Short mmCIF file of C-alpha atoms and ligand atoms in Angstrom, two decimals:
data_model
loop_
_atom_site.label_atom_id
_atom_site.label_comp_id
_atom_site.label_asym_id
_atom_site.label_seq_id
_atom_site.Cartn_x
_atom_site.Cartn_y
_atom_site.Cartn_z
CA MET A 1 58.78 126.25 159.83
CA THR A 2 60.98 126.89 156.79
CA ILE A 3 60.17 126.17 153.16
CA GLU A 4 62.78 123.40 153.29
CA SER A 5 61.17 121.66 156.25
CA ASP A 6 57.70 122.01 154.71
CA LEU A 7 59.03 120.48 151.52
CA ASN A 8 60.65 117.60 153.40
CA ARG A 9 57.40 116.91 155.23
CA LEU A 10 55.45 116.84 151.94
CA ARG A 11 58.09 114.61 150.32
CA GLU A 12 57.98 112.15 153.23
CA ALA A 13 54.19 111.98 152.98
CA TYR A 14 54.56 111.42 149.23
CA VAL A 15 56.95 108.49 149.78
CA ALA A 16 54.65 106.94 152.39
CA ARG A 17 51.63 107.31 150.10
CA ASN A 18 53.18 105.82 146.97
CA PRO A 19 54.88 102.45 147.66
CA GLU A 20 53.80 100.88 144.37
CA SER A 21 55.10 103.82 142.30
CA GLN A 22 58.39 103.56 144.18
CA ARG A 23 58.60 99.80 143.64
CA ARG A 24 57.94 100.20 139.90
CA TYR A 25 60.44 103.01 139.61
CA GLN A 26 63.14 100.96 141.27
CA ALA A 27 62.43 98.00 138.98
CA ALA A 28 62.63 100.32 135.94
CA THR A 29 66.14 101.43 136.90
CA ASP A 30 67.32 97.88 136.11
CA VAL A 31 66.44 98.32 132.46
CA MET A 32 66.49 102.06 131.73
CA PRO A 33 69.05 104.66 132.81
CA GLY A 34 67.53 106.27 135.88
CA GLY A 35 64.37 104.29 135.13
CA ASN A 36 63.42 107.00 132.67
CA THR A 37 62.88 107.43 128.95
CA ARG A 38 61.69 111.06 128.89
CA SER A 39 63.80 113.36 131.03
CA VAL A 40 61.10 115.91 131.83
CA LEU A 41 59.03 113.28 133.65
CA TYR A 42 61.65 112.49 136.29
CA TYR A 43 61.56 114.11 139.70
CA GLU A 44 62.85 113.22 143.15
CA PRO A 45 62.39 111.15 145.22
CA PHE A 46 60.81 109.07 142.40
CA PRO A 47 58.14 109.86 139.83
CA LEU A 48 54.58 108.60 140.10
CA ALA A 49 53.71 105.64 137.89
CA ILE A 50 50.52 106.62 136.12
CA ALA A 51 48.32 103.60 135.53
CA ARG A 52 45.44 105.07 133.53
CA GLY A 53 43.46 108.14 132.59
CA GLU A 54 39.91 109.03 131.73
CA GLY A 55 38.59 112.47 130.77
CA ALA A 56 40.49 114.89 133.01
CA SER A 57 41.41 112.27 135.62
CA LEU A 58 44.54 110.20 136.15
CA TRP A 59 45.11 107.28 138.50
CA ASP A 60 48.53 106.28 139.78
CA ALA A 61 49.77 102.76 140.50
CA ASP A 62 48.73 103.10 144.15
CA GLY A 63 45.17 103.94 143.13
CA HIS A 64 45.13 107.69 143.89
CA GLU A 65 43.09 109.85 141.57
CA TYR A 66 44.40 113.20 140.29
CA THR A 67 42.71 115.90 138.28
CA ASP A 68 45.04 116.42 135.35
CA PHE A 69 46.24 120.01 135.03
CA LEU A 70 49.19 119.11 132.79
CA GLY A 71 47.46 117.46 129.82
CA GLU A 72 50.57 115.75 128.41
CA PHE A 73 52.44 119.06 128.33
CA SER A 74 49.71 120.42 126.02
CA ALA A 75 49.38 117.45 123.62
CA GLY A 76 46.48 116.11 125.70
CA LEU A 77 44.05 118.91 124.87
CA TYR A 78 41.18 116.46 124.32
CA GLY A 79 41.69 114.71 127.66
CA HIS A 80 42.19 111.00 128.09
CA SER A 81 40.46 109.02 125.37
CA HIS A 82 37.73 111.48 124.40
CA PRO A 83 34.95 109.32 122.85
CA VAL A 84 35.22 111.08 119.48
CA ILE A 85 38.99 110.54 119.38
CA ARG A 86 38.62 106.95 120.55
CA ASP A 87 36.11 106.24 117.75
CA ALA A 88 38.43 107.85 115.21
CA VAL A 89 41.32 105.65 116.33
CA ILE A 90 39.15 102.53 116.34
CA ASN A 91 37.87 103.37 112.84
CA ALA A 92 41.44 103.73 111.67
CA LEU A 93 42.27 100.34 113.21
CA HIS A 94 39.31 98.79 111.45
CA GLY A 95 40.57 100.17 108.14
CA GLY A 96 43.97 98.60 108.69
CA ILE A 97 47.16 100.21 109.94
CA ASN A 98 50.54 100.43 108.19
CA LEU A 99 49.01 100.77 104.72
CA THR A 100 52.33 101.53 103.00
CA GLY A 101 50.87 104.10 100.65
CA HIS A 102 49.33 107.54 100.34
CA ASN A 103 46.15 107.05 102.36
CA LEU A 104 42.72 108.66 102.34
CA LEU A 105 43.28 110.72 105.48
CA GLU A 106 46.53 112.72 105.16
CA ALA A 107 45.26 115.31 102.68
CA GLN A 108 42.10 115.75 104.76
CA LEU A 109 44.10 116.66 107.84
CA ALA A 110 46.35 118.90 105.74
CA GLN A 111 43.24 120.63 104.41
CA LEU A 112 41.92 121.25 107.93
CA VAL A 113 45.23 122.73 109.07
CA THR A 114 45.74 124.96 106.01
CA THR A 115 42.19 126.29 106.39
CA ARG A 116 42.79 127.14 110.04
CA ILE A 117 46.25 128.68 109.60
CA PRO A 118 46.26 130.68 106.35
CA SER A 119 50.04 131.21 106.29
CA VAL A 120 50.37 127.43 105.97
CA GLN A 121 49.73 127.08 102.25
CA ARG A 122 51.34 123.64 102.04
CA LEU A 123 52.46 121.31 104.79
CA ARG A 124 54.04 117.97 105.46
CA PHE A 125 53.66 115.70 108.46
CA THR A 126 56.34 114.38 110.80
CA ASN A 127 56.34 112.22 113.94
CA SER A 128 57.10 114.98 116.42
CA GLY A 129 57.48 118.69 116.88
CA THR A 130 61.24 118.19 117.09
CA GLU A 131 61.32 116.68 113.62
CA ALA A 132 59.07 119.44 112.31
CA ASN A 133 61.61 122.04 113.44
CA LEU A 134 64.53 120.04 112.04
CA LEU A 135 62.80 119.96 108.66
CA ALA A 136 61.88 123.65 108.80
CA ILE A 137 65.52 124.52 109.48
CA ALA A 138 66.66 122.30 106.60
CA ALA A 139 64.14 123.97 104.29
CA ALA A 140 65.24 127.46 105.31
CA LYS A 141 68.90 126.63 104.77
CA ARG A 142 68.25 125.20 101.32
CA PHE A 143 65.87 127.99 100.30
CA THR A 144 68.23 130.80 101.29
CA GLY A 145 71.53 129.02 100.62
CA ARG A 146 72.64 130.28 104.05
CA GLN A 147 73.74 128.55 107.24
CA LYS A 148 72.88 130.54 110.36
CA ILE A 149 69.76 130.16 112.47
CA LEU A 150 68.79 132.80 115.02
CA VAL A 151 67.15 131.28 118.10
CA PHE A 152 66.47 132.65 121.58
CA LYS A 153 67.78 131.69 124.98
CA GLY A 154 65.05 129.94 126.95
CA GLY A 155 63.54 128.59 123.74
CA TYR A 156 62.61 124.97 123.26
CA HIS A 157 62.16 123.53 119.78
CA GLY A 158 62.62 119.85 120.61
CA GLY A 159 64.86 117.28 122.24
CA VAL A 160 67.82 118.19 120.03
CA LEU A 161 66.92 121.87 119.73
CA THR A 162 66.95 123.02 123.31
CA PHE A 163 68.18 126.44 124.35
CA ALA A 164 67.07 126.58 127.98
CA THR A 165 70.51 127.66 129.14
CA GLY A 166 71.86 128.71 125.78
CA HIS A 167 73.54 125.96 123.79
CA SER A 168 73.26 122.29 124.73
CA PRO A 169 75.66 119.40 123.98
CA ILE A 170 72.73 117.28 122.80
CA ASN A 171 71.69 119.78 120.10
CA VAL A 172 72.07 119.16 116.39
CA PRO A 173 75.19 120.99 115.19
CA HIS A 174 73.64 123.82 113.19
CA ASP A 175 75.24 127.24 113.20
CA PHE A 176 72.99 128.85 115.82
CA VAL A 177 73.08 132.49 116.82
CA LEU A 178 71.61 133.02 120.27
CA GLY A 179 69.44 136.06 120.97
CA THR A 180 67.62 137.35 124.03
CA TYR A 181 63.85 136.91 123.92
CA ASN A 182 61.84 140.14 123.85
CA ASP A 183 65.02 142.22 123.42
CA GLN A 184 64.23 144.36 120.40
CA ALA A 185 67.43 146.40 120.23
CA GLY A 186 69.73 143.45 120.92
CA THR A 187 67.99 141.31 118.32
CA ALA A 188 68.16 144.03 115.68
CA ALA A 189 71.91 144.31 116.32
CA LEU A 190 72.38 140.53 116.06
CA VAL A 191 70.46 140.36 112.79
CA ALA A 192 72.50 143.25 111.40
CA GLU A 193 75.72 141.45 112.37
CA HIS A 194 74.73 138.15 110.74
CA ALA A 195 72.32 139.37 108.04
CA LYS A 196 74.07 137.98 104.97
CA ASP A 197 74.47 134.50 106.52
CA LEU A 198 71.09 134.26 108.20
CA ALA A 199 68.82 131.50 106.89
CA ALA A 200 66.07 131.76 109.47
CA ILE A 201 64.79 133.22 112.69
CA LEU A 202 63.17 130.40 114.67
CA VAL A 203 60.97 131.58 117.52
CA GLU A 204 58.08 130.54 119.73
CA PRO A 205 55.42 133.28 119.84
CA MET A 206 55.30 132.43 123.55
CA GLN A 207 58.15 130.46 125.08
CA GLY A 208 56.29 127.45 126.44
CA ALA A 209 58.77 125.05 128.03
CA GLY A 210 60.85 128.09 128.98
CA GLY A 211 58.13 129.11 131.46
CA CYS A 212 55.23 130.58 129.44
CA ILE A 213 57.09 133.80 128.66
CA VAL A 214 54.85 135.80 126.39
CA GLY A 215 56.46 137.24 123.27
CA HIS A 216 55.66 140.93 123.07
CA PRO A 217 53.79 141.80 119.87
CA ALA A 218 56.31 144.57 119.06
CA PHE A 219 59.21 142.11 119.42
CA LEU A 220 57.54 139.52 117.19
CA GLU A 221 56.60 142.19 114.62
CA ASP A 222 60.25 143.27 114.61
CA LEU A 223 61.29 139.71 113.86
CA ARG A 224 58.98 139.67 110.84
CA ARG A 225 60.49 142.90 109.51
CA LEU A 226 64.09 141.96 110.34
CA ALA A 227 63.78 138.57 108.64
CA THR A 228 62.35 140.14 105.50
CA GLU A 229 65.04 142.82 105.38
CA ALA A 230 67.80 140.25 105.86
CA GLY A 231 66.34 137.88 103.27
CA ALA A 232 65.91 135.21 105.96
CA LEU A 233 62.82 133.15 106.71
CA LEU A 234 60.72 133.71 109.81
CA VAL A 235 59.75 130.38 111.37
CA PHE A 236 57.09 130.43 114.08
CA ASP A 237 57.25 127.37 116.29
CA GLU A 238 53.58 127.03 117.19
CA VAL A 239 53.89 123.48 118.48
CA MET A 240 52.43 124.73 121.76
CA THR A 241 50.86 128.06 120.88
CA SER A 242 48.69 126.91 117.99
CA ARG A 243 46.06 125.90 120.57
CA LEU A 244 45.72 129.49 121.82
CA ALA A 245 43.45 130.60 118.98
CA PRO A 246 41.73 128.95 116.01
CA GLY A 247 44.63 129.92 113.72
CA GLY A 248 47.41 129.90 116.30
CA ARG A 249 48.98 132.92 117.98
CA GLN A 250 50.10 134.26 114.59
CA THR A 251 46.52 135.08 113.61
CA VAL A 252 45.95 136.92 116.89
CA LEU A 253 49.12 138.94 116.29
CA GLY A 254 48.41 139.46 112.60
CA ILE A 255 51.94 138.29 111.76
CA THR A 256 52.52 135.99 108.78
CA PRO A 257 55.57 133.78 109.23
CA ASP A 258 57.19 132.11 106.22
CA LEU A 259 57.06 128.71 107.92
CA THR A 260 55.17 127.35 110.91
CA THR A 261 55.88 124.22 112.89
CA LEU A 262 53.14 122.29 114.66
CA GLY A 263 52.74 119.28 116.90
CA LYS A 264 51.13 118.16 120.14
CA TYR A 265 47.30 118.12 120.19
CA ILE A 266 46.84 118.49 116.42
CA GLY A 267 47.38 114.75 116.07
CA GLY A 268 44.49 114.16 118.47
CA GLY A 269 46.92 112.99 121.15
CA MET A 270 48.83 110.54 118.92
CA SER A 271 52.48 111.06 117.89
CA PHE A 272 52.47 114.07 115.62
CA GLY A 273 54.32 116.95 114.03
CA ALA A 274 53.98 119.11 110.94
CA PHE A 275 55.84 121.88 109.17
CA GLY A 276 54.42 124.11 106.52
CA GLY A 277 54.11 127.59 105.11
CA ARG A 278 54.84 129.43 101.90
CA GLN A 279 54.13 127.45 98.77
CA ASP A 280 57.46 128.36 97.19
CA VAL A 281 59.46 127.22 100.23
CA MET A 282 57.47 124.04 100.71
CA GLY A 283 57.77 123.41 96.98
CA LEU A 284 61.35 122.35 97.73
CA PHE A 285 59.85 119.05 98.88
CA ASP A 286 57.75 118.46 95.74
CA PRO A 287 58.88 115.02 94.52
CA ARG A 288 57.83 115.89 90.96
CA THR A 289 60.59 118.47 90.66
CA GLN A 290 64.24 117.88 89.80
CA GLY A 291 66.58 118.19 92.77
CA HIS A 292 63.79 118.27 95.33
CA MET A 293 64.53 117.70 99.00
CA GLY A 294 63.67 114.27 100.33
CA HIS A 295 61.62 114.02 103.48
CA ALA A 296 61.22 110.48 104.76
CA GLY A 297 59.52 109.02 107.83
CA THR A 298 57.81 105.65 108.10
CA PHE A 299 55.06 107.01 110.34
CA ASN A 300 54.65 110.52 108.84
CA ASN A 301 51.18 109.71 107.54
CA ASN A 302 50.23 106.97 110.00
CA VAL A 303 46.48 106.54 110.01
CA LEU A 304 46.04 106.70 113.78
CA SER A 305 47.44 110.24 114.03
CA MET A 306 45.71 111.34 110.83
CA SER A 307 42.31 109.99 111.86
CA ALA A 308 42.49 111.30 115.43
CA GLY A 309 43.72 114.67 114.17
CA ILE A 310 40.87 115.03 111.69
CA ALA A 311 38.27 114.13 114.32
CA GLY A 312 39.76 116.54 116.82
CA LEU A 313 39.96 119.58 114.57
CA SER A 314 36.70 119.03 112.70
CA ARG A 315 34.45 117.73 115.47
CA ILE A 316 35.83 118.90 118.81
CA TYR A 317 38.30 121.80 118.72
CA THR A 318 36.26 124.03 116.44
CA PRO A 319 37.20 127.73 116.21
CA GLU A 320 34.38 128.62 118.65
CA VAL A 321 35.56 126.05 121.18
CA ALA A 322 39.16 127.26 120.88
CA VAL A 323 38.15 130.84 121.68
CA ALA A 324 35.92 129.91 124.63
CA PHE A 325 38.45 127.43 126.03
CA ASN A 326 41.28 129.96 126.08
CA ALA A 327 39.02 132.60 127.63
CA ARG A 328 38.47 130.14 130.50
CA GLY A 329 42.23 129.81 130.83
CA ASP A 330 42.71 133.59 130.90
CA ALA A 331 40.04 133.90 133.58
CA LEU A 332 41.66 131.20 135.72
CA ARG A 333 45.13 132.74 135.43
CA GLU A 334 43.79 136.18 136.39
CA ARG A 335 41.96 134.69 139.35
CA LEU A 336 45.04 132.82 140.57
CA ASN A 337 47.13 135.97 140.29
CA ALA A 338 44.52 138.05 142.11
CA THR A 339 44.53 135.50 144.95
CA SER A 340 48.32 135.57 145.12
CA ARG A 341 48.33 139.36 145.30
CA ALA A 342 45.58 139.36 147.93
CA HIS A 343 47.81 137.18 150.13
CA GLY A 344 50.79 139.46 149.52
CA SER A 345 52.74 136.55 148.03
CA THR A 346 55.38 136.98 145.36
CA LEU A 347 53.99 134.22 143.16
CA GLN A 348 52.54 134.85 139.72
CA PHE A 349 51.30 132.78 136.81
CA THR A 350 52.54 133.94 133.43
CA GLY A 351 51.08 132.72 130.16
CA LEU A 352 48.25 133.02 127.72
CA GLY A 353 44.92 131.23 127.51
CA THR A 354 45.15 127.60 128.54
CA LEU A 355 48.96 127.57 129.06
CA MET A 356 50.43 129.05 132.22
CA ASN A 357 53.46 128.75 134.49
CA LEU A 358 54.07 129.56 138.11
CA HIS A 359 56.98 131.85 138.95
CA ALA A 360 58.32 133.03 142.28
CA THR A 361 58.57 136.70 141.41
CA PRO A 362 55.94 139.41 141.01
CA GLU A 363 58.10 141.26 138.46
CA GLU A 364 57.51 141.10 134.72
CA ILE A 365 59.31 138.17 133.07
CA ARG A 366 60.59 139.21 129.66
CA HIS A 367 63.20 136.50 129.14
CA SER A 368 64.62 133.44 130.83
CA ASP A 369 67.17 135.37 132.90
CA ASP A 370 64.27 137.10 134.69
CA ILE A 371 63.20 133.76 136.21
CA PRO A 372 64.75 133.55 139.69
CA ALA A 373 66.67 130.28 140.10
CA SER A 374 65.85 130.42 143.80
CA GLY A 375 62.19 129.92 142.84
CA GLN A 376 62.61 126.20 142.11
CA ILE A 377 62.17 125.27 145.76
CA VAL A 378 58.85 127.13 145.83
CA LYS A 379 57.82 125.32 142.63
CA ASP A 380 58.75 122.00 144.27
CA LEU A 381 56.67 122.90 147.29
CA PHE A 382 53.75 123.84 145.02
CA PHE A 383 54.16 120.60 143.07
CA PHE A 384 53.97 118.34 146.13
CA HIS A 385 51.23 120.47 147.69
CA MET A 386 49.10 120.15 144.56
CA LEU A 387 49.71 116.38 144.33
CA ASP A 388 48.71 116.13 147.96
CA HIS A 389 45.47 117.96 147.07
CA GLY A 390 44.81 115.66 144.10
CA PHE A 391 46.08 117.82 141.22
CA TYR A 392 48.64 116.69 138.67
CA VAL A 393 50.90 119.55 137.47
CA ALA A 394 54.49 119.83 136.21
CA ARG A 395 57.31 120.17 138.67
CA ARG A 396 58.45 123.30 136.90
CA GLY A 397 55.07 124.91 137.64
CA PHE A 398 53.63 124.41 134.18
CA ILE A 399 49.81 124.22 134.08
CA VAL A 400 47.87 123.22 130.97
CA LEU A 401 44.11 122.97 130.66
CA SER A 402 42.38 120.20 128.77
CA LEU A 403 38.85 120.28 127.42
CA PRO A 404 37.20 117.86 129.88
CA LEU A 405 38.12 120.03 132.89
CA THR A 406 34.91 121.41 134.36
CA ASP A 407 34.34 124.78 135.98
CA ASP A 408 34.19 122.91 139.27
CA ASP A 409 37.67 121.45 138.57
CA LEU A 410 39.01 124.95 137.92
CA ALA A 411 37.38 126.25 141.10
CA ARG A 412 38.87 123.37 143.14
CA PHE A 413 42.28 124.06 141.61
CA HIS A 414 41.97 127.70 142.54
CA GLY A 415 41.00 126.64 146.07
CA ALA A 416 44.09 124.44 146.39
CA PHE A 417 46.29 127.31 145.21
CA ALA A 418 44.60 129.68 147.68
CA ALA A 419 45.35 127.14 150.44
CA PHE A 420 48.97 127.07 149.24
CA VAL A 421 49.52 130.82 149.44
CA ASP A 422 47.60 130.86 152.71
CA GLN A 423 49.63 128.06 154.28
CA TYR A 424 53.05 128.98 152.96
CA GLY A 425 52.43 132.68 152.41
CA LYS A 426 54.86 133.79 155.10
CA GLY A 427 57.76 132.27 153.22
CA LEU A 428 56.57 133.68 149.94
CA GLN A 429 56.07 137.29 150.89
CA LYS A 430 57.96 140.23 149.50
N1 PLP B 523 58.50 123.06 119.95
C1 PLP B 523 57.87 123.44 121.07
C2 PLP B 523 57.49 124.88 121.23
C3 PLP B 523 57.55 122.52 122.07
O1 PLP B 523 56.94 122.91 123.18
C4 PLP B 523 57.90 121.16 121.86
C5 PLP B 523 57.60 120.14 122.88
O2 PLP B 523 57.33 120.43 124.02
C6 PLP B 523 58.56 120.81 120.68
C7 PLP B 523 58.83 121.77 119.74
C8 PLP B 523 58.97 119.39 120.43
O3 PLP B 523 57.87 118.59 120.18
P1 PLP B 523 57.99 116.99 120.38
O4 PLP B 523 58.06 116.77 121.86
O5 PLP B 523 56.74 116.47 119.75
O6 PLP B 523 59.21 116.57 119.67
#
């Protein structure tokens, strides 16, 4: 048996098991290009139609139940309709939505975030992490009077700020300089070359969408120093990594960026983004000052996101819970890797805390070019194997924990992975 034939067998079983998902997908292609409105969710032969969720469970249109190990690509930290979040949303609905004014909630959520992340002295809300990064870039350009933005290959800062393979035709047309993640010498040389034009260094402390590639502390410390020396701003995109510790990865590293961008779970699972940081930089947006920068957005302060966000940070994802939750993630990742090694397979999970990604190489992954392209077939096999065993994960091998997952869920997940390396180990050995 080859990996290809195993994959075909799993795909055929998938098609046979999911007629209603297939029917719905085909109907959707009549009204949306490729039946899709969010590229990452498409996979062949057709994606599952998810009908509903509860806690850490999902049900598809054919009635199968899955334990959710993807958690809305990290925005679903609280699980599906956590009772505290549900009450917060219902309370907001009772108070009236679309209030067309400063409301009673926005400063409360801002207060919670600034207390948790000390480098964020002032912040403003957006509708998405993408927008947060767009605004952070605009702020850095205005503050420094410069044009260039240093980003890193493999980085993802939003739908129009995607650097998976370098530059992308869909990106906003800023003057980007492309560096190599975790490359200290190369990055120092790039900064030296562009120093006088550099407005900002925009970086994820761990590349999330790029495959959970951990930023080395020395590399990230270098970025802090290089930005300061060049007179540029250091922007940490913590849209994903803020969940890794009570104050985001920056507090673990002891690095103070000038600006931070946020998103995902902080809005309690509603549409959300935020950008914030140094008071003098954020002061550019102060509407009381002459020549301030405008920052519009009908739903920036929408009460559903504000209310759910406040409930989540103040009543569920407390600093103690954040620490314990990520320790569980670290323990799971180490256990999965130990099992892979014990079977002599080449698979490894990279990542930190509750964010991890499968890769088909045992070597250290320092940047996106270290990810073997040939590994996608193994990731596909893993994806369909895990679906077959009742676990919902990302096709690219991305695994995200959510709070309602029990220790039993983690143990079952580990068991399904052990079965995977056991069953397909021969094809995955060194
Ligand atoms: N930045 C990072 C690090 C992300 O992972 C994402 C989304 O995955 C974004 C920005 C964009 O956030 P949104 O999807 O809310 O626009």
